[in-house]
Amino acid sequence: MKTVRNTRRNFLKAVGLGAASLMVPKLVSAADKKRPNIVLILADDLGYSDLGCYGGEIQTPNLDNLAAEGLRFSQFYNCAKCSPTRNSILTGLYHQQTDIGRGKNCVTIAEALRRVGYTTLVSGKWHVGGTPMDRGFDRYFGMLGGACSYFVPDKTFRLDREPFTTTDKNFYTTDAFTDYALEFLDETGRKDKPFFLYLAYNAPHYPLHALPEDIEKYRGRYMKGWDVLRKKRYERLIRLGLIDKKWAPSERGADKHKSFSDIPPWEQVEDKKAEDLDMAVYAAMVDRMDQNIGRIVEKLKELKVDDNTLIMFLSDNGGCPYERNKTKDIPPGPAESYRTYDSSWANLSNTPFRLYKRFNHEGGNATPFIVHWPNVIKKRGAITHQVGHIIDVMATCLDVAGGQYPSQYKGYRITDLEGKSLLPIFDGHKRRGHDALFWEFMRNKAVRQGKWKLVTVGDNPWELYDMEADRTELNDLAGEMPEKVEEMARMYDVWARRCKAARG
């Protein structure tokens, strides 16, 4: 692709790296300190509109500031589920193609960047099998599993390779993940070698656990109810320029397949204070994550590397509708509780879209995506409507690092990279995007081809939407355009056979 290649050459020239930097493996040199550091931050079960800079009422000043000084994507996609997203973002492949825990057919970002001289660090939720130390990371702190108490580390916690336990009564996962990330940055950030930090928070994934002082900030704020707050988020998204006013907001729930129980109008809710508390705790978890991201940014400034550090922030899937309340007599918040919010508040989190985590309608797989890189992004506060996907993160990291994706690694043939670099977009250009993008999880399937999206829940009939006219997926055109449905369904089946996904 000519645009990407030229952009990359210009970038490498600007930072003092020549054509030799495209070759791997590469010995560390004085030029390494000019290569950008990379910080990839992943939230867990965060909805499209939860952040302030994406229309939400939750206080997220640090992420808002990164957006104001950087770039926001309005159409960025994940894999709609925790582990699939992590497999995909770390490898640049569709998750059906790879298994980081056991697979020999893939490399992780860490393995690829170590080949070009990067120190590789990870703190947080792993959830892809195996251990980070076996997949190219130099340092690790966090949980190998998918969910745990925020106040008591479970048996999957590790510090590097060793089991981790603590008697610290002030332990809280979001703080602890940041504490160790800061420690790792102190160890490496003053050296000439560039670093890659993957910071994978488990917030705001259930259980609803938050610190009392954070919860108190939000008590009573949700007494207005999900109907009023969803309308306000929708209006703010339009004002911010993230969505088009011609896209009608989806109705409350908007789930014709009845995957979850109907969401009642707020005025019919009996225990409004209990609902307010659920969402107050959820908001507090997001707030605490943002506070800790602020600590990371301050550390980068302290190390005097902030201008040449590429920060990317996104979520692994949309808001979670699952009701998994194991302690119904204990309210959400403290360590002894195990509560979730449900589809009612998840529908608010995913404003203005339909459906939730695990589904491939926009409510499940659309994510905020914030990019901050002062040395490269010159039009600060900009919003791009170009489409991106998490498979693009690996290609982007290699592009900015001057590396190449290997065809073999440790004697094994590596699956060809699926993603495309986002660097042209960061640099203010239009890139040649994907001809098509594909999704499948639990037989929930989708294809995005230009402005068209084909999507279905399970084995229900395909639905077809014009994403330029109707990104909220309300006007199904499948009955009017059967030829387009057939064309895209064939595309899906070709991809599904190639990637070993569920067939249409």
PDB file of N, CA and C in Angstrom, residues 43-135:
ATOM      1  N   ALA A  43      -9.447  -1.354  28.534  1.00  0.00           N
ATOM      2  CA  ALA A  43     -10.476  -1.435  29.566  1.00  0.00           C
ATOM      3  C   ALA A  43     -11.286  -2.708  29.343  1.00  0.00           C
ATOM      4  N   ASP A  44     -12.077  -3.078  30.342  1.00  0.00           N
ATOM      5  CA  ASP A  44     -12.782  -4.357  30.334  1.00  0.00           C
ATOM      6  C   ASP A  44     -14.288  -4.122  30.500  1.00  0.00           C
ATOM      7  N   ASP A  45     -15.066  -4.417  29.467  1.00  0.00           N
ATOM      8  CA  ASP A  45     -16.535  -4.257  29.503  1.00  0.00           C
ATOM      9  C   ASP A  45     -16.978  -2.795  29.566  1.00  0.00           C
ATOM     10  N   LEU A  46     -16.200  -1.896  29.035  1.00  0.00           N
ATOM     11  CA  LEU A  46     -16.559  -0.475  28.994  1.00  0.00           C
ATOM     12  C   LEU A  46     -17.395  -0.205  27.752  1.00  0.00           C
ATOM     13  N   GLY A  47     -18.527   0.481  27.920  1.00  0.00           N
ATOM     14  CA  GLY A  47     -19.398   0.775  26.801  1.00  0.00           C
ATOM     15  C   GLY A  47     -18.910   1.932  25.948  1.00  0.00           C
ATOM     16  N   TYR A  48     -19.498   2.063  24.757  1.00  0.00           N
ATOM     17  CA  TYR A  48     -19.081   3.074  23.785  1.00  0.00           C
ATOM     18  C   TYR A  48     -19.180   4.481  24.344  1.00  0.00           C
ATOM     19  N   SER A  49     -20.209   4.767  25.150  1.00  0.00           N
ATOM     20  CA  SER A  49     -20.456   6.152  25.574  1.00  0.00           C
ATOM     21  C   SER A  49     -20.205   6.397  27.053  1.00  0.00           C
ATOM     22  N   ASP A  50     -19.417   5.554  27.711  1.00  0.00           N
ATOM     23  CA  ASP A  50     -19.187   5.732  29.154  1.00  0.00           C
ATOM     24  C   ASP A  50     -18.238   6.886  29.474  1.00  0.00           C
ATOM     25  N   LEU A  51     -17.249   7.129  28.625  1.00  0.00           N
ATOM     26  CA  LEU A  51     -16.260   8.173  28.905  1.00  0.00           C
ATOM     27  C   LEU A  51     -16.838   9.551  28.616  1.00  0.00           C
ATOM     28  N   GLY A  52     -16.333  10.551  29.322  1.00  0.00           N
ATOM     29  CA  GLY A  52     -16.772  11.918  29.084  1.00  0.00           C
ATOM     30  C   GLY A  52     -16.556  12.351  27.653  1.00  0.00           C
ATOM     31  N   CYS A  53     -15.401  12.007  27.077  1.00  0.00           N
ATOM     32  CA  CYS A  53     -15.080  12.413  25.703  1.00  0.00           C
ATOM     33  C   CYS A  53     -15.836  11.615  24.659  1.00  0.00           C
ATOM     34  N   TYR A  54     -16.632  10.640  25.089  1.00  0.00           N
ATOM     35  CA  TYR A  54     -17.542   9.904  24.201  1.00  0.00           C
ATOM     36  C   TYR A  54     -18.993  10.067  24.642  1.00  0.00           C
ATOM     37  N   GLY A  55     -19.280  11.179  25.322  1.00  0.00           N
ATOM     38  CA  GLY A  55     -20.662  11.523  25.624  1.00  0.00           C
ATOM     39  C   GLY A  55     -21.166  11.154  26.995  1.00  0.00           C
ATOM     40  N   GLY A  56     -20.359  10.483  27.809  1.00  0.00           N
ATOM     41  CA  GLY A  56     -20.821  10.006  29.106  1.00  0.00           C
ATOM     42  C   GLY A  56     -20.760  11.051  30.199  1.00  0.00           C
ATOM     43  N   GLU A  57     -21.448  10.767  31.300  1.00  0.00           N
ATOM     44  CA  GLU A  57     -21.474  11.658  32.460  1.00  0.00           C
ATOM     45  C   GLU A  57     -20.457  11.254  33.528  1.00  0.00           C
ATOM     46  N   ILE A  58     -19.783  10.116  33.342  1.00  0.00           N
ATOM     47  CA  ILE A  58     -18.749   9.687  34.281  1.00  0.00           C
ATOM     48  C   ILE A  58     -17.540  10.614  34.140  1.00  0.00           C
ATOM     49  N   GLN A  59     -16.937  10.968  35.267  1.00  0.00           N
ATOM     50  CA  GLN A  59     -15.799  11.885  35.254  1.00  0.00           C
ATOM     51  C   GLN A  59     -14.520  11.137  34.833  1.00  0.00           C
ATOM     52  N   THR A  60     -14.049  11.454  33.637  1.00  0.00           N
ATOM     53  CA  THR A  60     -12.830  10.830  33.108  1.00  0.00           C
ATOM     54  C   THR A  60     -11.889  11.915  32.565  1.00  0.00           C
ATOM     55  N   PRO A  61     -11.431  12.831  33.409  1.00  0.00           N
ATOM     56  CA  PRO A  61     -10.652  13.978  32.919  1.00  0.00           C
ATOM     57  C   PRO A  61      -9.338  13.596  32.255  1.00  0.00           C
ATOM     58  N   ASN A  62      -8.712  12.520  32.700  1.00  0.00           N
ATOM     59  CA  ASN A  62      -7.416  12.153  32.118  1.00  0.00           C
ATOM     60  C   ASN A  62      -7.570  11.591  30.712  1.00  0.00           C
ATOM     61  N   LEU A  63      -8.537  10.718  30.521  1.00  0.00           N
ATOM     62  CA  LEU A  63      -8.801  10.229  29.176  1.00  0.00           C
ATOM     63  C   LEU A  63      -9.354  11.341  28.289  1.00  0.00           C
ATOM     64  N   ASP A  64     -10.172  12.201  28.870  1.00  0.00           N
ATOM     65  CA  ASP A  64     -10.691  13.340  28.103  1.00  0.00           C
ATOM     66  C   ASP A  64      -9.546  14.227  27.613  1.00  0.00           C
ATOM     67  N   ASN A  65      -8.539  14.406  28.458  1.00  0.00           N
ATOM     68  CA  ASN A  65      -7.398  15.241  28.080  1.00  0.00           C
ATOM     69  C   ASN A  65      -6.566  14.572  26.986  1.00  0.00           C
ATOM     70  N   LEU A  66      -6.381  13.261  27.086  1.00  0.00           N
ATOM     71  CA  LEU A  66      -5.672  12.552  26.010  1.00  0.00           C
ATOM     72  C   LEU A  66      -6.416  12.723  24.688  1.00  0.00           C
ATOM     73  N   ALA A  67      -7.746  12.665  24.745  1.00  0.00           N
ATOM     74  CA  ALA A  67      -8.547  12.850  23.529  1.00  0.00           C
ATOM     75  C   ALA A  67      -8.432  14.277  23.010  1.00  0.00           C
ATOM     76  N   ALA A  68      -8.445  15.258  23.917  1.00  0.00           N
ATOM     77  CA  ALA A  68      -8.374  16.665  23.515  1.00  0.00           C
ATOM     78  C   ALA A  68      -7.031  16.994  22.871  1.00  0.00           C
ATOM     79  N   GLU A  69      -5.979  16.287  23.293  1.00  0.00           N
ATOM     80  CA  GLU A  69      -4.653  16.519  22.734  1.00  0.00           C
ATOM     81  C   GLU A  69      -4.303  15.522  21.631  1.00  0.00           C
ATOM     82  N   GLY A  70      -5.197  14.581  21.372  1.00  0.00           N
ATOM     83  CA  GLY A  70      -4.902  13.519  20.423  1.00  0.00           C
ATOM     84  C   GLY A  70      -5.993  13.336  19.399  1.00  0.00           C
ATOM     85  N   LEU A  71      -6.389  12.082  19.213  1.00  0.00           N
ATOM     86  CA  LEU A  71      -7.286  11.696  18.130  1.00  0.00           C
ATOM     87  C   LEU A  71      -8.283  10.674  18.653  1.00  0.00           C
ATOM     88  N   ARG A  72      -9.550  10.844  18.267  1.00  0.00           N
ATOM     89  CA  ARG A  72     -10.578   9.858  18.586  1.00  0.00           C
ATOM     90  C   ARG A  72     -11.105   9.208  17.303  1.00  0.00           C
ATOM     91  N   PHE A  73     -11.326   7.912  17.372  1.00  0.00           N
ATOM     92  CA  PHE A  73     -11.988   7.189  16.289  1.00  0.00           C
ATOM     93  C   PHE A  73     -13.465   7.030  16.638  1.00  0.00           C
ATOM     94  N   SER A  74     -14.327   7.297  15.686  1.00  0.00           N
ATOM     95  CA  SER A  74     -15.754   7.085  15.908  1.00  0.00           C
ATOM     96  C   SER A  74     -16.190   5.687  15.495  1.00  0.00           C
ATOM     97  N   GLN A  75     -15.386   5.021  14.636  1.00  0.00           N
ATOM     98  CA  GLN A  75     -15.753   3.697  14.131  1.00  0.00           C
ATOM     99  C   GLN A  75     -14.592   2.730  14.313  1.00  0.00           C
ATOM    100  N   PHE A  76     -14.346   2.361  15.550  1.00  0.00           N
ATOM    101  CA  PHE A  76     -13.306   1.383  15.840  1.00  0.00           C
ATOM    102  C   PHE A  76     -13.974   0.166  16.458  1.00  0.00           C
ATOM    103  N   TYR A  77     -13.431  -1.016  16.148  1.00  0.00           N
ATOM    104  CA  TYR A  77     -14.101  -2.259  16.525  1.00  0.00           C
ATOM    105  C   TYR A  77     -13.197  -3.200  17.315  1.00  0.00           C
ATOM    106  N   ASN A  78     -13.827  -3.941  18.234  1.00  0.00           N
ATOM    107  CA  ASN A  78     -13.176  -5.039  18.937  1.00  0.00           C
ATOM    108  C   ASN A  78     -13.849  -6.348  18.529  1.00  0.00           C
ATOM    109  N   CYS A  79     -13.627  -7.414  19.289  1.00  0.00           N
ATOM    110  CA  CYS A  79     -14.205  -8.724  18.969  1.00  0.00           C
ATOM    111  C   CYS A  79     -15.431  -9.056  19.809  1.00  0.00           C
ATOM    112  N   ALA A  80     -15.943  -8.069  20.570  1.00  0.00           N
ATOM    113  CA  ALA A  80     -17.192  -8.208  21.324  1.00  0.00           C
ATOM    114  C   ALA A  80     -17.114  -9.154  22.522  1.00  0.00           C
ATOM    115  N   LYS A  81     -15.927  -9.625  22.885  1.00  0.00           N
ATOM    116  CA  LYS A  81     -15.789 -10.518  24.044  1.00  0.00           C
ATOM    117  C   LYS A  81     -14.353 -10.459  24.542  1.00  0.00           C
ATOM    118  N   CYS A  82     -14.203 -10.692  25.845  1.00  0.00           N
ATOM    119  CA  CYS A  82     -12.927 -10.478  26.544  1.00  0.00           C
ATOM    120  C   CYS A  82     -11.748 -11.213  25.919  1.00  0.00           C
ATOM    121  N   SER A  83     -11.769 -12.551  25.993  1.00  0.00           N
ATOM    122  CA  SER A  83     -10.622 -13.336  25.544  1.00  0.00           C
ATOM    123  C   SER A  83     -10.405 -13.246  24.039  1.00  0.00           C
ATOM    124  N   PRO A  84     -11.452 -13.319  23.208  1.00  0.00           N
ATOM    125  CA  PRO A  84     -11.221 -13.146  21.772  1.00  0.00           C
ATOM    126  C   PRO A  84     -10.541 -11.820  21.429  1.00  0.00           C
ATOM    127  N   THR A  85     -10.977 -10.740  22.067  1.00  0.00           N
ATOM    128  CA  THR A  85     -10.332  -9.444  21.817  1.00  0.00           C
ATOM    129  C   THR A  85      -8.867  -9.482  22.188  1.00  0.00           C
ATOM    130  N   ARG A  86      -8.535 -10.089  23.306  1.00  0.00           N
ATOM    131  CA  ARG A  86      -7.142 -10.125  23.750  1.00  0.00           C
ATOM    132  C   ARG A  86      -6.278 -10.972  22.814  1.00  0.00           C
ATOM    133  N   ASN A  87      -6.803 -12.100  22.372  1.00  0.00           N
ATOM    134  CA  ASN A  87      -6.058 -12.894  21.397  1.00  0.00           C
ATOM    135  C   ASN A  87      -5.804 -12.100  20.122  1.00  0.00           C
ATOM    136  N   SER A  88      -6.804 -11.356  19.690  1.00  0.00           N
ATOM    137  CA  SER A  88      -6.711 -10.631  18.428  1.00  0.00           C
ATOM    138  C   SER A  88      -5.802  -9.414  18.527  1.00  0.00           C
ATOM    139  N   ILE A  89      -5.963  -8.633  19.592  1.00  0.00           N
ATOM    140  CA  ILE A  89      -5.182  -7.397  19.710  1.00  0.00           C
ATOM    141  C   ILE A  89      -3.696  -7.691  19.885  1.00  0.00           C
ATOM    142  N   LEU A  90      -3.370  -8.805  20.518  1.00  0.00           N
ATOM    143  CA  LEU A  90      -1.973  -9.134  20.767  1.00  0.00           C
ATOM    144  C   LEU A  90      -1.286  -9.762  19.562  1.00  0.00           C
ATOM    145  N   THR A  91      -2.044 -10.265  18.579  1.00  0.00           N
ATOM    146  CA  THR A  91      -1.447 -10.993  17.463  1.00  0.00           C
ATOM    147  C   THR A  91      -1.670 -10.355  16.102  1.00  0.00           C
ATOM    148  N   GLY A  92      -2.661  -9.462  15.981  1.00  0.00           N
ATOM    149  CA  GLY A  92      -2.979  -8.913  14.673  1.00  0.00           C
ATOM    150  C   GLY A  92      -3.736  -9.872  13.784  1.00  0.00           C
ATOM    151  N   LEU A  93      -4.301 -10.938  14.390  1.00  0.00           N
ATOM    152  CA  LEU A  93      -5.070 -11.952  13.676  1.00  0.00           C
ATOM    153  C   LEU A  93      -6.505 -11.965  14.192  1.00  0.00           C
ATOM    154  N   TYR A  94      -7.403 -12.535  13.423  1.00  0.00           N
ATOM    155  CA  TYR A  94      -8.721 -12.824  13.965  1.00  0.00           C
ATOM    156  C   TYR A  94      -8.570 -13.892  15.049  1.00  0.00           C
ATOM    157  N   HIS A  95      -9.384 -13.798  16.079  1.00  0.00           N
ATOM    158  CA  HIS A  95      -9.155 -14.690  17.228  1.00  0.00           C
ATOM    159  C   HIS A  95      -9.367 -16.159  16.866  1.00  0.00           C
ATOM    160  N   GLN A  96     -10.132 -16.430  15.837  1.00  0.00           N
ATOM    161  CA  GLN A  96     -10.339 -17.826  15.426  1.00  0.00           C
ATOM    162  C   GLN A  96      -9.057 -18.440  14.865  1.00  0.00           C
ATOM    163  N   GLN A  97      -8.117 -17.601  14.468  1.00  0.00           N
ATOM    164  CA  GLN A  97      -6.877 -18.085  13.850  1.00  0.00           C
ATOM    165  C   GLN A  97      -5.792 -18.409  14.864  1.00  0.00           C
ATOM    166  N   THR A  98      -6.011 -18.059  16.112  1.00  0.00           N
ATOM    167  CA  THR A  98      -4.883 -18.102  17.039  1.00  0.00           C
ATOM    168  C   THR A  98      -5.302 -18.551  18.426  1.00  0.00           C
ATOM    169  N   ASP A  99      -4.355 -19.080  19.153  1.00  0.00           N
ATOM    170  CA  ASP A  99      -4.519 -19.427  20.560  1.00  0.00           C
ATOM    171  C   ASP A  99      -3.172 -19.148  21.213  1.00  0.00           C
ATOM    172  N   ILE A 100      -3.063 -17.980  21.830  1.00  0.00           N
ATOM    173  CA  ILE A 100      -1.777 -17.558  22.382  1.00  0.00           C
ATOM    174  C   ILE A 100      -1.257 -18.553  23.415  1.00  0.00           C
ATOM    175  N   GLY A 101      -2.162 -19.143  24.194  1.00  0.00           N
ATOM    176  CA  GLY A 101      -1.732 -20.061  25.244  1.00  0.00           C
ATOM    177  C   GLY A 101      -1.068 -21.308  24.723  1.00  0.00           C
ATOM    178  N   ARG A 102      -1.566 -21.831  23.580  1.00  0.00           N
ATOM    179  CA  ARG A 102      -1.032 -23.093  23.057  1.00  0.00           C
ATOM    180  C   ARG A 102      -0.479 -22.979  21.647  1.00  0.00           C
ATOM    181  N   GLY A 103      -0.926 -21.944  20.914  1.00  0.00           N
ATOM    182  CA  GLY A 103      -0.632 -21.870  19.493  1.00  0.00           C
ATOM    183  C   GLY A 103       0.815 -21.537  19.179  1.00  0.00           C
ATOM    184  N   LYS A 104       1.340 -22.165  18.143  1.00  0.00           N
ATOM    185  CA  LYS A 104       2.684 -21.888  17.641  1.00  0.00           C
ATOM    186  C   LYS A 104       2.630 -21.129  16.321  1.00  0.00           C
ATOM    187  N   ASN A 105       1.423 -20.801  15.865  1.00  0.00           N
ATOM    188  CA  ASN A 105       1.261 -20.191  14.545  1.00  0.00           C
ATOM    189  C   ASN A 105       1.177 -18.678  14.599  1.00  0.00           C
ATOM    190  N   CYS A 106       1.470 -18.088  15.760  1.00  0.00           N
ATOM    191  CA  CYS A 106       1.316 -16.646  15.911  1.00  0.00           C
ATOM    192  C   CYS A 106       2.474 -16.079  16.729  1.00  0.00           C
ATOM    193  N   VAL A 107       2.663 -14.763  16.605  1.00  0.00           N
ATOM    194  CA  VAL A 107       3.558 -14.048  17.511  1.00  0.00           C
ATOM    195  C   VAL A 107       2.740 -12.966  18.191  1.00  0.00           C
ATOM    196  N   THR A 108       3.127 -12.601  19.402  1.00  0.00           N
ATOM    197  CA  THR A 108       2.489 -11.482  20.083  1.00  0.00           C
ATOM    198  C   THR A 108       3.222 -10.182  19.737  1.00  0.00           C
ATOM    199  N   ILE A 109       2.579  -9.072  20.034  1.00  0.00           N
ATOM    200  CA  ILE A 109       3.237  -7.779  19.859  1.00  0.00           C
ATOM    201  C   ILE A 109       4.559  -7.755  20.613  1.00  0.00           C
ATOM    202  N   ALA A 110       4.560  -8.320  21.819  1.00  0.00           N
ATOM    203  CA  ALA A 110       5.786  -8.317  22.624  1.00  0.00           C
ATOM    204  C   ALA A 110       6.900  -9.091  21.940  1.00  0.00           C
ATOM    205  N   GLU A 111       6.579 -10.271  21.415  1.00  0.00           N
ATOM    206  CA  GLU A 111       7.602 -11.067  20.733  1.00  0.00           C
ATOM    207  C   GLU A 111       8.135 -10.339  19.504  1.00  0.00           C
ATOM    208  N   ALA A 112       7.238  -9.684  18.766  1.00  0.00           N
ATOM    209  CA  ALA A 112       7.662  -8.965  17.565  1.00  0.00           C
ATOM    210  C   ALA A 112       8.491  -7.735  17.904  1.00  0.00           C
ATOM    211  N   LEU A 113       8.109  -7.008  18.949  1.00  0.00           N
ATOM    212  CA  LEU A 113       8.841  -5.782  19.305  1.00  0.00           C
ATOM    213  C   LEU A 113      10.172  -6.076  19.978  1.00  0.00           C
ATOM    214  N   ARG A 114      10.257  -7.181  20.696  1.00  0.00           N
ATOM    215  CA  ARG A 114      11.561  -7.538  21.284  1.00  0.00           C
ATOM    216  C   ARG A 114      12.600  -7.770  20.200  1.00  0.00           C
ATOM    217  N   ARG A 115      12.167  -8.236  19.042  1.00  0.00           N
ATOM    218  CA  ARG A 115      13.086  -8.478  17.929  1.00  0.00           C
ATOM    219  C   ARG A 115      13.677  -7.182  17.390  1.00  0.00           C
ATOM    220  N   VAL A 116      13.040  -6.051  17.664  1.00  0.00           N
ATOM    221  CA  VAL A 116      13.560  -4.767  17.177  1.00  0.00           C
ATOM    222  C   VAL A 116      13.978  -3.870  18.342  1.00  0.00           C
ATOM    223  N   GLY A 117      14.324  -4.497  19.475  1.00  0.00           N
ATOM    224  CA  GLY A 117      14.990  -3.753  20.533  1.00  0.00           C
ATOM    225  C   GLY A 117      14.125  -3.159  21.623  1.00  0.00           C
ATOM    226  N   TYR A 118      12.864  -3.541  21.709  1.00  0.00           N
ATOM    227  CA  TYR A 118      11.984  -2.982  22.733  1.00  0.00           C
ATOM    228  C   TYR A 118      12.027  -3.804  24.024  1.00  0.00           C
ATOM    229  N   THR A 119      11.941  -3.107  25.156  1.00  0.00           N
ATOM    230  CA  THR A 119      11.640  -3.746  26.434  1.00  0.00           C
ATOM    231  C   THR A 119      10.124  -3.893  26.506  1.00  0.00           C
ATOM    232  N   THR A 120       9.647  -5.056  26.935  1.00  0.00           N
ATOM    233  CA  THR A 120       8.218  -5.354  26.863  1.00  0.00           C
ATOM    234  C   THR A 120       7.656  -5.614  28.256  1.00  0.00           C
ATOM    235  N   LEU A 121       6.605  -4.896  28.587  1.00  0.00           N
ATOM    236  CA  LEU A 121       6.042  -4.889  29.934  1.00  0.00           C
ATOM    237  C   LEU A 121       4.535  -5.122  29.864  1.00  0.00           C
ATOM    238  N   VAL A 122       3.994  -5.823  30.829  1.00  0.00           N
ATOM    239  CA  VAL A 122       2.547  -6.006  30.884  1.00  0.00           C
ATOM    240  C   VAL A 122       2.097  -6.010  32.331  1.00  0.00           C
ATOM    241  N   SER A 123       0.972  -5.345  32.573  1.00  0.00           N
ATOM    242  CA  SER A 123       0.360  -5.367  33.895  1.00  0.00           C
ATOM    243  C   SER A 123      -1.149  -5.440  33.712  1.00  0.00           C
ATOM    244  N   GLY A 124      -1.771  -6.398  34.403  1.00  0.00           N
ATOM    245  CA  GLY A 124      -3.217  -6.485  34.341  1.00  0.00           C
ATOM    246  C   GLY A 124      -3.735  -7.865  33.969  1.00  0.00           C
ATOM    247  N   LYS A 125      -4.886  -7.856  33.337  1.00  0.00           N
ATOM    248  CA  LYS A 125      -5.620  -9.081  32.994  1.00  0.00           C
ATOM    249  C   LYS A 125      -5.040  -9.707  31.730  1.00  0.00           C
ATOM    250  N   TRP A 126      -4.683 -10.985  31.782  1.00  0.00           N
ATOM    251  CA  TRP A 126      -4.095 -11.693  30.650  1.00  0.00           C
ATOM    252  C   TRP A 126      -5.189 -12.421  29.853  1.00  0.00           C
ATOM    253  N   HIS A 127      -5.735 -13.493  30.398  1.00  0.00           N
ATOM    254  CA  HIS A 127      -6.958 -14.141  29.906  1.00  0.00           C
ATOM    255  C   HIS A 127      -6.842 -14.681  28.475  1.00  0.00           C
ATOM    256  N   VAL A 128      -5.672 -15.195  28.115  1.00  0.00           N
ATOM    257  CA  VAL A 128      -5.535 -15.822  26.795  1.00  0.00           C
ATOM    258  C   VAL A 128      -4.810 -17.164  26.881  1.00  0.00           C
ATOM    259  N   GLY A 129      -4.651 -17.713  28.079  1.00  0.00           N
ATOM    260  CA  GLY A 129      -3.946 -18.972  28.236  1.00  0.00           C
ATOM    261  C   GLY A 129      -2.442 -18.764  28.330  1.00  0.00           C
ATOM    262  N   GLY A 130      -1.767 -19.704  28.982  1.00  0.00           N
ATOM    263  CA  GLY A 130      -0.328 -19.583  29.163  1.00  0.00           C
ATOM    264  C   GLY A 130       0.023 -18.408  30.046  1.00  0.00           C
ATOM    265  N   THR A 131       1.241 -17.920  29.918  1.00  0.00           N
ATOM    266  CA  THR A 131       1.686 -16.776  30.707  1.00  0.00           C
ATOM    267  C   THR A 131       2.382 -15.763  29.806  1.00  0.00           C
ATOM    268  N   PRO A 132       2.324 -14.482  30.150  1.00  0.00           N
ATOM    269  CA  PRO A 132       2.997 -13.461  29.345  1.00  0.00           C
ATOM    270  C   PRO A 132       4.503 -13.689  29.234  1.00  0.00           C
ATOM    271  N   MET A 133       5.103 -14.263  30.272  1.00  0.00           N
ATOM    272  CA  MET A 133       6.552 -14.458  30.260  1.00  0.00           C
ATOM    273  C   MET A 133       6.976 -15.473  29.204  1.00  0.00           C
ATOM    274  N   ASP A 134       6.037 -16.309  28.758  1.00  0.00           N
ATOM    275  CA  ASP A 134       6.324 -17.256  27.690  1.00  0.00           C
ATOM    276  C   ASP A 134       5.982 -16.698  26.314  1.00  0.00           C
ATOM    277  N   ARG A 135       5.432 -15.471  26.281  1.00  0.00           N
ATOM    278  CA  ARG A 135       5.026 -14.887  25.008  1.00  0.00           C
ATOM    279  C   ARG A 135       5.645 -13.514  24.786  1.00  0.00           C
TER     280      ARG A 135
END
